[in-house]
Coordinates of C-alpha atoms and ligand atoms in Angstrom, one line a residue:
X1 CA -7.9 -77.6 236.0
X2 CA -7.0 -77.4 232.2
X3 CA -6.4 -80.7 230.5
X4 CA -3.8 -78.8 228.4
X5 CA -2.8 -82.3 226.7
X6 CA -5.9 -83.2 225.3
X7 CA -6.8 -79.4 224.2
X8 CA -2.9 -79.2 222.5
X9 CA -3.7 -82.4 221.0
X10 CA -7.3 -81.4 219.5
X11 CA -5.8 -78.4 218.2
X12 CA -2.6 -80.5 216.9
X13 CA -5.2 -82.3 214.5
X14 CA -7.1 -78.9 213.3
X15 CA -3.4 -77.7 211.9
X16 CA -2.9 -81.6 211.1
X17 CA -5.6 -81.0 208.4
X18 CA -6.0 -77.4 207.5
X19 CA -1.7 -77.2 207.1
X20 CA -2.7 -80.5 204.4
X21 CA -5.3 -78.7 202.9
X22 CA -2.6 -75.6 202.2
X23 CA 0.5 -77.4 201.0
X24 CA 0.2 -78.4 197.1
X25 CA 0.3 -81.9 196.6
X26 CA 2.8 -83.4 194.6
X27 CA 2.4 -83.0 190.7
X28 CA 4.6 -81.4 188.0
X29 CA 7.8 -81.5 187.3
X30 CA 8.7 -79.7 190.4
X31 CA 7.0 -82.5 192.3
X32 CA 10.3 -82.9 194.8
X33 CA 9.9 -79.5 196.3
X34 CA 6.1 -80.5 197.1
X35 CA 7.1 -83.7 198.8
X36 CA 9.7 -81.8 200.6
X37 CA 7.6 -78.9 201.7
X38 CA 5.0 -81.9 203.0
X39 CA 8.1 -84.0 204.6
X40 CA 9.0 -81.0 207.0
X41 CA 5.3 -79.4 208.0
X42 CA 3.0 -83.0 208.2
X43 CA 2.9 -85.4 210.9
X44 CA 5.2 -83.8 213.2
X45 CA 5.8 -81.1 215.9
X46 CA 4.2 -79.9 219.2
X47 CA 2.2 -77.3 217.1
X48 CA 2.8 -74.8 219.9
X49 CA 2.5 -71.6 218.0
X50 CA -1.0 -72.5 216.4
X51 CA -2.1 -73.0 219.4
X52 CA -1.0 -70.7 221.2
X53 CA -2.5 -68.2 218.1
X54 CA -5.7 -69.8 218.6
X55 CA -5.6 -69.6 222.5
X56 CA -4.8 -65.7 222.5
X57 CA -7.6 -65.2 219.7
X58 CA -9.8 -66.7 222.1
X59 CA -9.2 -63.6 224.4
X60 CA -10.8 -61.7 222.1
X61 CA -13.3 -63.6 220.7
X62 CA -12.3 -64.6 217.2
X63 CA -13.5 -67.3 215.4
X64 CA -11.1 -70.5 215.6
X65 CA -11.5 -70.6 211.6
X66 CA -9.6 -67.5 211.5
X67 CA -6.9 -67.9 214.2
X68 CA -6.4 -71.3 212.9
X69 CA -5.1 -69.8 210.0
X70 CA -3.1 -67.6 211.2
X71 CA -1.8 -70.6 213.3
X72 CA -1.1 -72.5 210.3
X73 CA 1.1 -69.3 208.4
X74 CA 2.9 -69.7 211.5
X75 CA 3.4 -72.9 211.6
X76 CA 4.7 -72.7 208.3
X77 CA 7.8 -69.9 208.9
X78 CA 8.7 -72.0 211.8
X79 CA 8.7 -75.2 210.1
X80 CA 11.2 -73.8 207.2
X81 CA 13.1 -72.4 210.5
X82 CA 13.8 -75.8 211.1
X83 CA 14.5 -77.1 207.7
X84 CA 17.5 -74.4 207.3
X85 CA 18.4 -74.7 210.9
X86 CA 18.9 -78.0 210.6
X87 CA 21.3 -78.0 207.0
X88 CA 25.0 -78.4 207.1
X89 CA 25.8 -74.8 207.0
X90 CA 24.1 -74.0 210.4
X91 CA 23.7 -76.9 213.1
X92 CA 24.0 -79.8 210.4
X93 CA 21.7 -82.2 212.4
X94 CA 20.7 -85.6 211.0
X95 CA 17.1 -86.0 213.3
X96 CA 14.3 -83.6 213.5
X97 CA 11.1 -84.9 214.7
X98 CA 12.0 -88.4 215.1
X99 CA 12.9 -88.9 211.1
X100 CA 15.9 -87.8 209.0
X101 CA 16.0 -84.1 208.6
X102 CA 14.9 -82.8 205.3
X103 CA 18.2 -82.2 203.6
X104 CA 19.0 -85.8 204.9
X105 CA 15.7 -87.5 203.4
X106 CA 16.5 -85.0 200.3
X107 CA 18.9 -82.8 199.7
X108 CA 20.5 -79.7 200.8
X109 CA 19.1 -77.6 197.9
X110 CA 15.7 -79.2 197.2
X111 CA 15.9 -78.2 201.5
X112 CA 17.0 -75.1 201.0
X113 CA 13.6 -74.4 198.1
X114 CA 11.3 -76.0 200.4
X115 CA 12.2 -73.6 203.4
X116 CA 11.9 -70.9 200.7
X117 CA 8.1 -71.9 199.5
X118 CA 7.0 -72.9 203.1
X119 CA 7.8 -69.4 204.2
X120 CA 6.5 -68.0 201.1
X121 CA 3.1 -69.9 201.6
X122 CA 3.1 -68.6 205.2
X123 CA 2.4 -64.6 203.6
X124 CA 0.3 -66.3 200.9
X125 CA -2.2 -67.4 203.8
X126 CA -2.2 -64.5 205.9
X127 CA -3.2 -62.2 202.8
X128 CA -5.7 -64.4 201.6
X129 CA -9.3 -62.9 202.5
X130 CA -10.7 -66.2 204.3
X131 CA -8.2 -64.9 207.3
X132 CA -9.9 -61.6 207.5
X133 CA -12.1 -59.5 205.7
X134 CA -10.2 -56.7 206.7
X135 CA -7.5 -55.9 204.1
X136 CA -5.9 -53.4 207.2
X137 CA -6.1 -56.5 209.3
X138 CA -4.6 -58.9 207.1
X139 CA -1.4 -56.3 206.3
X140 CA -0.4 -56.2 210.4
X141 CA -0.6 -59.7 210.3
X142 CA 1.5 -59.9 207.2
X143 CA 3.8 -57.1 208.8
X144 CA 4.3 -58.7 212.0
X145 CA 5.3 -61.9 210.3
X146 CA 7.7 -60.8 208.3
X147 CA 9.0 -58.4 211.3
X148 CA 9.0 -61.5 213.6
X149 CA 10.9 -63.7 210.9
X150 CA 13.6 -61.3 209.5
X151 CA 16.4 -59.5 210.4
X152 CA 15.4 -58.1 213.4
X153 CA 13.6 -61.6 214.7
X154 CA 14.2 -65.2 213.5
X155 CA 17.0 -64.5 211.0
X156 CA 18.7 -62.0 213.1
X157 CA 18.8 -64.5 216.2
X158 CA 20.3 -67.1 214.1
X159 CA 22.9 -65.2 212.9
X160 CA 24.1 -64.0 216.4
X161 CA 23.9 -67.6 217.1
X162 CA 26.2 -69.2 214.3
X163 CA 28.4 -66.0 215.2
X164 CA 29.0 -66.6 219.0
X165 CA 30.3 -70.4 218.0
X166 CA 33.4 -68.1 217.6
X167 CA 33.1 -66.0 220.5
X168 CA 31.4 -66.0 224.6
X169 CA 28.9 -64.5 224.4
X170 CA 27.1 -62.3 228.2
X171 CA 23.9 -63.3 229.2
X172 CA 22.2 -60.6 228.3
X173 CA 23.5 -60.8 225.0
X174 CA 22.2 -64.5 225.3
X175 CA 19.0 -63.4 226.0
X176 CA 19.0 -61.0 223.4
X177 CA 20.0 -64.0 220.5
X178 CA 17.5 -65.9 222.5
X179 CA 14.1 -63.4 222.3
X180 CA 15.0 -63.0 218.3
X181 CA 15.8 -66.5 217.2
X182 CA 13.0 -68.4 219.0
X183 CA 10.9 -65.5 220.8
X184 CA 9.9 -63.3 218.2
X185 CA 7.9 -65.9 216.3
X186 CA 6.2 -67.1 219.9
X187 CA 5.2 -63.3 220.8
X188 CA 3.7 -62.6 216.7
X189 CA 1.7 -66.4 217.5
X190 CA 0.5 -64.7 220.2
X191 CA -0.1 -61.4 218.5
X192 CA -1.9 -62.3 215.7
X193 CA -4.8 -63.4 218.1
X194 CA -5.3 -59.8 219.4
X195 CA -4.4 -58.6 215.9
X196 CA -7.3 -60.9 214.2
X197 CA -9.2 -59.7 217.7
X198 CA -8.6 -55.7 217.5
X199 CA -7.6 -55.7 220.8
X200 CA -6.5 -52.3 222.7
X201 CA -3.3 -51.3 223.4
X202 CA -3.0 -52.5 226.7
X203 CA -4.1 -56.1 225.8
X204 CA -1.7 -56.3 223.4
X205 CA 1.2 -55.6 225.6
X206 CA -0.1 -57.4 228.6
X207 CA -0.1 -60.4 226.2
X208 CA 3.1 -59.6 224.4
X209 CA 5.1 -59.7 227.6
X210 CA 3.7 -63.3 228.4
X211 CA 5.1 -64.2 225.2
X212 CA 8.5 -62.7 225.6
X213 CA 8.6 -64.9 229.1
X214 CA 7.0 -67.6 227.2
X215 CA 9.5 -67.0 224.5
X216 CA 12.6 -67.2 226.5
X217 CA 11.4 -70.0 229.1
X218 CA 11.0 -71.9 225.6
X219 CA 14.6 -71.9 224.6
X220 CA 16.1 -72.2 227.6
X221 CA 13.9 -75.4 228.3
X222 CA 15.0 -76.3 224.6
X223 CA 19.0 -75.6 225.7
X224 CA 18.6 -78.1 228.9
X225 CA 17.1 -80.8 226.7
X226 CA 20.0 -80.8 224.7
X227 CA 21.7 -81.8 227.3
X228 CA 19.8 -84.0 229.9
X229 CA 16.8 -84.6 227.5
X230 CA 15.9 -88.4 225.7
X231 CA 16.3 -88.7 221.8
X232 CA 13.3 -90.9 222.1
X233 CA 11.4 -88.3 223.1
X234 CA 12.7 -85.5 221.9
X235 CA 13.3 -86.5 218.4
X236 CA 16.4 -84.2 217.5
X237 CA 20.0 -85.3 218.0
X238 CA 21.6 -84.8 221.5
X239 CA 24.6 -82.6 222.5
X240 CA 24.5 -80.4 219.1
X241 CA 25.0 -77.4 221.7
X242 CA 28.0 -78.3 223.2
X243 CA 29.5 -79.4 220.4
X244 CA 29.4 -76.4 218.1
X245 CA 30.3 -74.4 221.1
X246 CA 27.2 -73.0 221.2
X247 CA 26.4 -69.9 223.6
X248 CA 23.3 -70.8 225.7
X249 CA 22.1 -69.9 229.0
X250 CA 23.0 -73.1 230.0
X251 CA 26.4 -73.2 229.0
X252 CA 26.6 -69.9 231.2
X253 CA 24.7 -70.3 234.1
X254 CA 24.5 -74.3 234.4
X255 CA 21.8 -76.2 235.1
X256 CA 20.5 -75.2 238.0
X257 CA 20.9 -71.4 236.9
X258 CA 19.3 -71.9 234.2
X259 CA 16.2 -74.2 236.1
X260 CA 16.0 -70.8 238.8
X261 CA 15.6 -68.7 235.8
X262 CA 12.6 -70.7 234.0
X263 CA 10.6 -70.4 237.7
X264 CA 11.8 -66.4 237.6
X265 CA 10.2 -66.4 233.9
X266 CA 7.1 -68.4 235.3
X267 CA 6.5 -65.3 237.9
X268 CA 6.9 -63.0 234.9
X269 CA 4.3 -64.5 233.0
X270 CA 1.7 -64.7 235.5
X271 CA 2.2 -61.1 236.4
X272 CA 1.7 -60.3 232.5
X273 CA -1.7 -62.7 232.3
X274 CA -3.1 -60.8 235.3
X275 CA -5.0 -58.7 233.2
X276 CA -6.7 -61.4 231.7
X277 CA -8.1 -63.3 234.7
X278 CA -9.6 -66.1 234.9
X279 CA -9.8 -66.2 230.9
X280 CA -6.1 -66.6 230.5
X281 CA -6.0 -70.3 232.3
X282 CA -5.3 -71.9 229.3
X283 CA -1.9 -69.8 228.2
X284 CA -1.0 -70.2 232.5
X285 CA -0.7 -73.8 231.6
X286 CA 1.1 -73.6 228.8
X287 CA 3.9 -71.9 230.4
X288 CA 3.6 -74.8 232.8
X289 CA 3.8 -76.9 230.1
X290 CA 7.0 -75.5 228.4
X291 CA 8.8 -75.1 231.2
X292 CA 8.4 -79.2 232.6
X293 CA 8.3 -80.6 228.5
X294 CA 10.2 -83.4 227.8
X295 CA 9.7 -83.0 224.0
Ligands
IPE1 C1 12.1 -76.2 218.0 O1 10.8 -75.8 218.2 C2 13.0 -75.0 217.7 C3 13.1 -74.0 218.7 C4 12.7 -72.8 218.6 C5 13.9 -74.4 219.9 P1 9.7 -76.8 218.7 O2 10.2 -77.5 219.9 O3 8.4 -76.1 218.9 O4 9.6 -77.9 217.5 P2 8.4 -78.8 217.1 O5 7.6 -77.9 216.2 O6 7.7 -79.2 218.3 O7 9.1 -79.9 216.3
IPE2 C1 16.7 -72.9 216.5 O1 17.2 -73.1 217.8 C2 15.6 -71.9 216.5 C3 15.1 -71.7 215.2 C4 15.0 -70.5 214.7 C5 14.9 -72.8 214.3 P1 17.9 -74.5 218.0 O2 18.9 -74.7 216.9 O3 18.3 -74.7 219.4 O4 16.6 -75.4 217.7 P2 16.7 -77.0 217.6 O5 17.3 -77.5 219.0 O6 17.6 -77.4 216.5 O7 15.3 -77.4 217.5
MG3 MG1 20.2 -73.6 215.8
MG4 MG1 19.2 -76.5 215.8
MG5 MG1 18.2 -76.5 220.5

């Protein structure tokens, strides 16, 4: 039996201080955008993605130092995913991570910069040395970042998501918007362990489909909590969904559909860790984990 809690939680205070030790501290004249940048990364967040980045390195046997950074940069893109998901021009949501969202405790355009720099500083840690020696090694992980956060992942799912506020949407076009916006970013936290790792081919796509179920299990988990989950808990404003109309797998297959298709995801990712054996316990229970989480 893992006791996934109290490894998530040991991990959660690694990133706690290494994502401290990255972020500039306040000084200058441009000291807002520091405090900003510090307000949306620090004291917050599941910190999923690091560890699942340091959990797939350990498939490979690469040091923690080095899949903690990698963590970290990813950590990073996703936190200034939710600093401009969260501003008035996309879902306009007051509470992220039990405090005032960022352009809330701010404003929209110091927001705006500190998404910016926290995704900047992402690429600034992946092509610093101390994450590989390797210059080839440090350039696919930069590539699959920026692949995983642009047009044809992160940024590419959000924009198919502002767009079908305005129109319905399939469900395979659901699950399409679904693997960019919030997938891509689980499969490269993945990746960049096998990456770090120089794991073969196969490896890498046994473990890349576990995080596309992963991936998609996430967000639909993440749609049903908008709806049934506890603010208290979750720390982000309830009902968002629904009221921007929204196209989630919930909204088109209810919530029972939508509970059927996490277990259907749960037997995809167990078929995709086979490979691993034993080893891969650890990411078995975390697609436990996201599939039951109430945060
Ligand atoms: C929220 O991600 C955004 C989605 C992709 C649904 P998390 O639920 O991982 O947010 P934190 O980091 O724990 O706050
Ligand atoms: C956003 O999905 C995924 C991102 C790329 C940030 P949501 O809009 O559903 O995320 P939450 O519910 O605000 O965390
Ligand atoms: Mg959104
Ligand atoms: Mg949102
Ligand atoms: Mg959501």
């Amino acid at each position: 039996m893992v006791d996934l809690q109290s490894e998530v939680a040991r991990a959660a205070g690694e990133v706690e201080a290494a994502l401290e030790a990255f972020l500039p501290l306040p000084a200058g004249a441009e000291a807002r955008l520091h405090e900003a940048m510090r307000y949306a990364t620090l004291g917050g967040g599941k910190r999923l993605r690091p560890f699942l980045a340091m959990t797939a390195g350990t498939l490979f046997g690469v040091p923690r130092s080095r899949t903690l950074r990698a963590g970290c940069a990813v950590e990073m893109l996703h936190g200034y995913s939710l600093v401009h998901d969260d501003l008035p021009a996309m879902d306009d949501a007051d509470l992220r991570r039990g405090r005032p969202t960022c352009h809330r405790r701010f404003d929209e355009a110091t927001a705006i910069l500190a998404g910016d720099a926290l995704q900047a500083l992402a690429f600034e840690v992946l092509a610093d040395d101390a994450t590989h020696p390797s210059p080839v090694v440090r350039l696919q992980l930069v590539a699959g970042l920026a692949r995983a956060a642009g047009a044809s992942g992160m940024c590419g799912g959000q924009m198919i998501d502002l767009e079908a506020e305005h129109r319905t949407l399939s469900l395979e076009e659901i699950y399409r918007l679904q693997r960019l916006k919030t997938g891509a970013l689980f499969r490269f936290a993945c990746e960049c362990g096998a990456i770090l790792g120089k794991a073969d081919d196969p490896a890498r796509r046994a473990l890349s489909d576990y995080a596309d179920a992963l991936g998609l299990a996430f967000q639909i988990r993440d749609d049903l909590l908008d709806i049934e989950g506890d603010v208290t808990e979750t720390g982000k404003d309830q009902g968002i969904d629904a009221t921007a109309g929204k196209a989630t797998t919930v909204a088109l297959l209810g919530v029972e559909g939508a509970r059927t298709r996490l277990g259907a995801l749960l037997v995809e990712a167990d078929e995709a860790l086979r490979p691993f054996g034993e080893a891969s316990h650890v990411l078995r229970a975390v697609m436990e984990f996201v599939i039951h989480r109430r945060s």
